[in-house]
Amino acid sequence: MTPQRNANPDHPLRLSQLALLIQLLVCGGLAHAQAADAEDSAQKLPAIEVRDQRADGYTQTQSSAATGLELGLRETPQSVSVITRQRMRDQQTRTVGQALEQVSGLTTTHNDDNRKEISSRGFQVENFQLDGNLLVSDNVRPDLGLAAIYERIEITKGATGLLSGTGDPSATVNLVRKRAHRRQFSAELDAEVGSWKNLGLAVDIAAPLSADGSVRSRWVLAHERGEGFRDLKKDRLLTLYGTVEADLSASTRLSVGLSHESKQTDGAFWGSLPFYFSDGTRTNWRRSQTTAARWNRWNLHQTNAFAELDHTLANGWQWRSSLNYTRKYERSNLLWVSEAPDRHTGQGMKGEPYFWKQTPDNLDFNTGLTVPFQALGFAQQASIRLHYNRFKGGWMGGGADANLLNADHASGDVIGNFFTWDHNSPAPIWGEPPIGSRFVTTQKAISFASRLQLARPLKLILGGRYSHWEQNNQQAAWTPAAYKQSEKVFVPYLGVVYDLTPNLAAYASYTSMFKPQDGKDRHGRYLPPVRGNTVEAGLKSAWFDNRLQGTLAIYQTRQDNFAAPDEGHLVPGTTDTASRAIKGAKVRGYELELNGRLGHAWDLSLGWSHHSAKEPGGAHLNAHQPRKVFKLFAKYDAARLLPGLSLGAGVRWHSRPPIELTNPGTGLKEAAGQPAFALLDLMARYQINPKLALQLNVSNALDKTYYQLNQWWPDTMSYGEPRRIQLSLNYLFD
């Protein structure tokens, strides 16, 4: 069995080249700034504001994640959810993946220990950004890292092709990192102990590097280790992050930074457990059951370097350039276990070892102007941007068929009775695997966006993006020769916002979409790009000086060439199910979300989502995903009961997915999705003094047992996490 989605073993951009690009970025920006200053020497340029980006409570007032313009959430014609630092702290979401599980309208499926499917509006979320810069990923996405370096996480629902070019109708996740905005020294320490021997420590330091604070720094160190709820699993996570920010002049600011994240998993669970016994009866495994051998390993590393230059011109124009370079490293030694066992003897399961290695790298460059101007008696805003992205991907890997094993350890029944198996499958003798794939994807684009106020209650958001996308497949597994794919596409964006009252606005938006695919059909050919459009309309509200925000959205997405499983057919040379392109796939749904503060004592996050996703003939698309999801978390300031005490509780409810599987015993289709279930989360926080706080969180407090069917191999399943208890301590240094 081969892993899904492949990446590249090519060497990344050399450090010297990266340094040159950063130098060009900085020097070019300085030259531009000096020219502007010379032309307007008689005028005093407005200073770039330096401010702390920590959100207060559960709301965020502005975001550029949907259009690239700095718009208030109420005037953004799309549904935008924000997980603030305060909410991450209250719910003790230590990783990005845990934080995304709390987002209204998002669902998560754990395909194995290190690959998680995040879905929204019926489709998988594949678009990720770092500080608004496109982060192309492969196989393993950035939802596995520790969240300690992020100030907030912005999730824009629906397509965002205006910013990413290759739009996705699900959502885009923008990870906003902490920055060096503070001019005074401060530090924060978080320590944690929890279930399955989990220990965690995080340190966040802001320190000025000059007496006047014109040069500032931010440093974050986070480390966690512990065992998972599954047998054999042990995790070690490390995150290092540093950034320096300098005011080069009153109107020019330079930021540079570097981060490194790693996750090492021993006893990694790859794939899932059989859903049926060989006679068609349902399996009933222990939640701690694993298919891993004792030698299973899965190591992940990601390093990112970035530079940003902001300059404000004398006329109020703002110019910004950013350069991001990311390199990943992934290596795994894994055992793939397949087939359905005998219900009485536990015999019949097949084990196949697999070696996997990839070193993809991603280079992203953005530059452009934001222009404020007056027209029609109102303040207006427009922007134009140039974007370049290059992603080198590919993978190396193989199993017994790639001659990586001693002949005595070939694929076959190396497990015996799965009920009594001690996970001591013979360890392979690994060699250097063959190259499975190598490719380079580039995207060059120019985009524009504008916010035009046509009348006091009416705003028009207008934009478009012209992209040239190209993929050079230098070597493709199971494809006889190298080949290229190339597309030139224009993605329009149109939004309207109408203020019904000072606190309530109606909105509507339209965008087309384009998305290349890496799925293959039964002949081994790549599917054509997805094309379609998304229409969204709704209401947005804000009360109590934006402390409470609400959104009601309805939407429809139509797609052509959507990839669906081609049942009964495999990609040639693999054991992967082939895909087929569907025309006229349609998703409809609505969402309700409410975030913020009620009165002086309640913080609230509430969301309800409902969608249908069907082919033209009526068959369900992505049937393993639930169609209805309800999420609620509320925190109460219980100072009246005990000064410094806060209490919270949350509910996560999922409906039954409409998926059906063929029973191997009867040969008949039957409902197989997890019946509707709810999880209860609890928290209590005691502020011992202004600097020291103690917090207790209990996830899945009632210890509900539930399962999820695998996205890629739907006749397999994995259990959700049992009750998890976390005790944390937070200390502030001044």
Tab-separated table of C-alpha atoms in Angstrom, residues 453-633:
chain	number	residue	atom	x	y	z
A	453	GLN	CA	-18.328	52.241	-0.988
A	454	LEU	CA	-21.035	53.217	-3.458
A	455	ALA	CA	-23.421	54.674	-0.886
A	456	ARG	CA	-23.461	54.960	2.878
A	457	PRO	CA	-24.950	51.460	3.406
A	458	LEU	CA	-23.526	49.768	0.276
A	459	LYS	CA	-20.021	48.396	-0.330
A	460	LEU	CA	-18.731	46.507	-3.350
A	461	ILE	CA	-15.773	44.114	-3.091
A	462	LEU	CA	-14.337	43.531	-6.553
A	463	GLY	CA	-11.268	41.541	-7.507
A	464	GLY	CA	-9.624	39.050	-9.800
A	465	ARG	CA	-6.514	36.965	-10.199
A	466	TYR	CA	-4.717	35.853	-13.332
A	467	SER	CA	-2.503	32.814	-12.725
A	468	HIS	CA	-0.116	30.767	-14.801
A	469	TRP	CA	0.160	27.342	-13.192
A	470	GLU	CA	2.636	24.737	-14.393
A	471	GLN	CA	3.721	21.330	-13.151
A	472	ASN	CA	6.805	19.631	-14.538
A	473	ASN	CA	6.618	15.914	-13.748
A	474	GLN	CA	10.245	14.889	-14.102
A	475	GLN	CA	9.561	11.383	-12.932
A	476	ALA	CA	6.165	9.970	-12.080
A	477	ALA	CA	5.529	6.563	-10.574
A	478	TRP	CA	3.621	4.233	-12.847
A	479	THR	CA	3.740	6.802	-15.651
A	480	PRO	CA	5.982	5.810	-18.593
A	481	ALA	CA	7.523	9.220	-19.344
A	482	ALA	CA	8.011	12.671	-17.934
A	483	TYR	CA	5.350	15.217	-18.879
A	484	LYS	CA	4.109	18.727	-18.128
A	485	GLN	CA	0.777	20.177	-17.113
A	486	SER	CA	0.068	23.852	-17.645
A	487	GLU	CA	-2.953	26.089	-17.112
A	488	LYS	CA	-3.649	29.807	-17.496
A	489	VAL	CA	-6.720	30.855	-15.600
A	490	PHE	CA	-8.529	33.979	-14.420
A	491	VAL	CA	-10.412	33.760	-11.126
A	492	PRO	CA	-12.954	36.564	-10.559
A	493	TYR	CA	-14.261	37.714	-7.195
A	494	LEU	CA	-17.380	39.784	-6.555
A	495	GLY	CA	-18.877	40.647	-3.187
A	496	VAL	CA	-21.595	43.008	-1.974
A	497	VAL	CA	-22.173	44.168	1.603
A	498	TYR	CA	-25.265	46.178	2.577
A	499	ASP	CA	-25.686	47.668	6.065
A	500	LEU	CA	-29.275	47.023	7.141
A	501	THR	CA	-28.723	48.634	10.564
A	502	PRO	CA	-25.609	49.892	12.405
A	503	ASN	CA	-25.232	46.359	13.820
A	504	LEU	CA	-26.487	44.169	10.962
A	505	ALA	CA	-25.288	43.724	7.381
A	506	ALA	CA	-26.392	41.506	4.482
A	507	TYR	CA	-23.771	40.178	2.082
A	508	ALA	CA	-23.341	38.072	-1.040
A	509	SER	CA	-20.277	36.860	-2.950
A	510	TYR	CA	-19.348	34.946	-6.081
A	511	THR	CA	-16.067	33.387	-7.158
A	512	SER	CA	-15.021	30.797	-9.688
A	513	MET	CA	-12.517	28.115	-8.832
A	514	PHE	CA	-9.686	26.163	-10.393
A	515	LYS	CA	-7.787	23.315	-8.746
A	516	PRO	CA	-5.225	20.922	-10.279
A	517	GLN	CA	-5.486	17.328	-9.068
A	518	ASP	CA	-3.056	14.533	-8.299
A	519	GLY	CA	-5.653	11.755	-8.398
A	520	LYS	CA	-5.317	9.173	-11.184
A	521	ASP	CA	-7.887	7.204	-13.147
A	522	ARG	CA	-7.962	3.475	-13.914
A	523	HIS	CA	-5.524	4.059	-16.803
A	524	GLY	CA	-2.923	5.820	-14.610
A	525	ARG	CA	-3.674	9.275	-16.031
A	526	TYR	CA	-4.052	12.380	-13.875
A	527	LEU	CA	-7.558	13.758	-13.650
A	528	PRO	CA	-8.215	17.135	-15.296
A	529	PRO	CA	-8.334	20.214	-13.010
A	530	VAL	CA	-11.459	20.871	-10.981
A	531	ARG	CA	-13.458	23.843	-12.247
A	532	GLY	CA	-16.541	25.406	-10.776
A	533	ASN	CA	-17.992	28.316	-8.867
A	534	THR	CA	-19.231	29.189	-5.392
A	535	VAL	CA	-22.085	31.506	-4.429
A	536	GLU	CA	-22.554	32.591	-0.804
A	537	ALA	CA	-25.015	34.946	0.890
A	538	GLY	CA	-25.838	35.721	4.467
A	539	LEU	CA	-26.086	38.102	7.393
A	540	LYS	CA	-23.366	39.425	9.694
A	541	SER	CA	-23.821	41.227	12.974
A	542	ALA	CA	-21.676	42.863	15.638
A	543	TRP	CA	-22.796	44.127	19.032
A	544	PHE	CA	-21.239	45.700	22.117
A	545	ASP	CA	-18.359	47.363	20.269
A	546	ASN	CA	-17.525	44.147	18.314
A	547	ARG	CA	-17.262	42.076	21.474
A	548	LEU	CA	-20.026	39.784	20.139
A	549	GLN	CA	-20.140	38.761	16.468
A	550	GLY	CA	-22.529	36.547	14.533
A	551	THR	CA	-22.756	35.108	10.995
A	552	LEU	CA	-25.506	33.290	9.105
A	553	ALA	CA	-24.356	31.959	5.719
A	554	ILE	CA	-25.972	29.937	2.937
A	555	TYR	CA	-23.899	28.671	0.009
A	556	GLN	CA	-23.798	26.545	-3.106
A	557	THR	CA	-20.742	25.124	-4.848
A	558	ARG	CA	-20.817	23.471	-8.251
A	559	GLN	CA	-17.844	21.469	-9.511
A	560	ASP	CA	-16.820	19.687	-12.676
A	561	ASN	CA	-14.103	16.992	-12.700
A	562	PHE	CA	-14.499	16.330	-8.976
A	563	ALA	CA	-12.535	13.191	-8.031
A	564	ALA	CA	-14.631	10.313	-6.669
A	565	PRO	CA	-13.599	6.678	-6.050
A	566	ASP	CA	-13.869	4.452	-9.129
A	567	GLU	CA	-15.081	1.385	-7.254
A	568	GLY	CA	-13.580	-1.879	-8.374
A	569	HIS	CA	-10.673	-0.301	-10.258
A	570	LEU	CA	-7.076	0.385	-9.147
A	571	VAL	CA	-4.415	2.806	-10.339
A	572	PRO	CA	-2.117	0.622	-12.485
A	573	GLY	CA	0.856	-0.716	-10.528
A	574	THR	CA	-0.627	0.165	-7.131
A	575	THR	CA	-3.190	-1.001	-4.622
A	576	ASP	CA	-4.777	2.484	-4.592
A	577	THR	CA	-8.388	2.821	-5.687
A	578	ALA	CA	-8.611	4.706	-8.970
A	579	SER	CA	-10.561	7.967	-9.237
A	580	ARG	CA	-13.116	9.164	-11.737
A	581	ALA	CA	-13.989	12.722	-12.715
A	582	ILE	CA	-17.577	13.728	-11.926
A	583	LYS	CA	-19.327	16.574	-13.721
A	584	GLY	CA	-22.010	18.602	-12.006
A	585	ALA	CA	-21.124	17.776	-8.399
A	586	LYS	CA	-23.094	20.098	-6.141
A	587	VAL	CA	-22.820	21.068	-2.491
A	588	ARG	CA	-25.424	23.144	-0.672
A	589	GLY	CA	-25.574	24.139	2.948
A	590	TYR	CA	-25.864	26.763	5.627
A	591	GLU	CA	-23.883	27.771	8.727
A	592	LEU	CA	-24.610	29.713	11.874
A	593	GLU	CA	-21.838	31.041	14.114
A	594	LEU	CA	-21.759	33.269	17.211
A	595	ASN	CA	-18.580	34.318	19.017
A	596	GLY	CA	-17.742	36.781	21.729
A	597	ARG	CA	-18.677	38.064	25.149
A	598	LEU	CA	-22.164	38.106	26.672
A	599	GLY	CA	-22.355	40.646	29.475
A	600	HIS	CA	-19.350	40.806	31.763
A	601	ALA	CA	-19.083	37.176	32.738
A	602	TRP	CA	-19.650	34.934	29.684
A	603	ASP	CA	-17.377	34.111	26.755
A	604	LEU	CA	-19.144	32.093	24.071
A	605	SER	CA	-18.434	30.231	20.842
A	606	LEU	CA	-21.377	28.533	19.113
A	607	GLY	CA	-21.697	27.034	15.668
A	608	TRP	CA	-24.121	24.922	13.621
A	609	SER	CA	-23.485	23.669	10.098
A	610	HIS	CA	-25.508	21.538	7.684
A	611	HIS	CA	-24.671	20.562	4.112
A	612	SER	CA	-25.557	18.091	1.369
A	613	ALA	CA	-23.002	16.925	-1.209
A	614	LYS	CA	-24.204	14.863	-4.158
A	615	GLU	CA	-23.383	13.743	-7.662
A	616	PRO	CA	-25.853	14.563	-10.469
A	617	GLY	CA	-27.361	11.080	-10.053
A	618	GLY	CA	-27.980	11.652	-6.335
A	619	ALA	CA	-25.120	9.601	-4.874
A	620	HIS	CA	-23.392	11.124	-1.841
A	621	LEU	CA	-19.985	12.740	-2.259
A	622	ASN	CA	-17.419	12.225	0.511
A	623	ALA	CA	-20.010	10.155	2.341
A	624	HIS	CA	-17.637	9.478	5.265
A	625	GLN	CA	-18.133	13.079	6.444
A	626	PRO	CA	-21.029	14.007	8.778
A	627	ARG	CA	-23.600	16.358	7.263
A	628	LYS	CA	-24.581	18.147	10.477
A	629	VAL	CA	-22.215	19.462	13.146
A	630	PHE	CA	-22.918	21.445	16.311
A	631	LYS	CA	-20.202	22.960	18.491
A	632	LEU	CA	-20.534	25.001	21.661
A	633	PHE	CA	-18.050	26.247	24.204
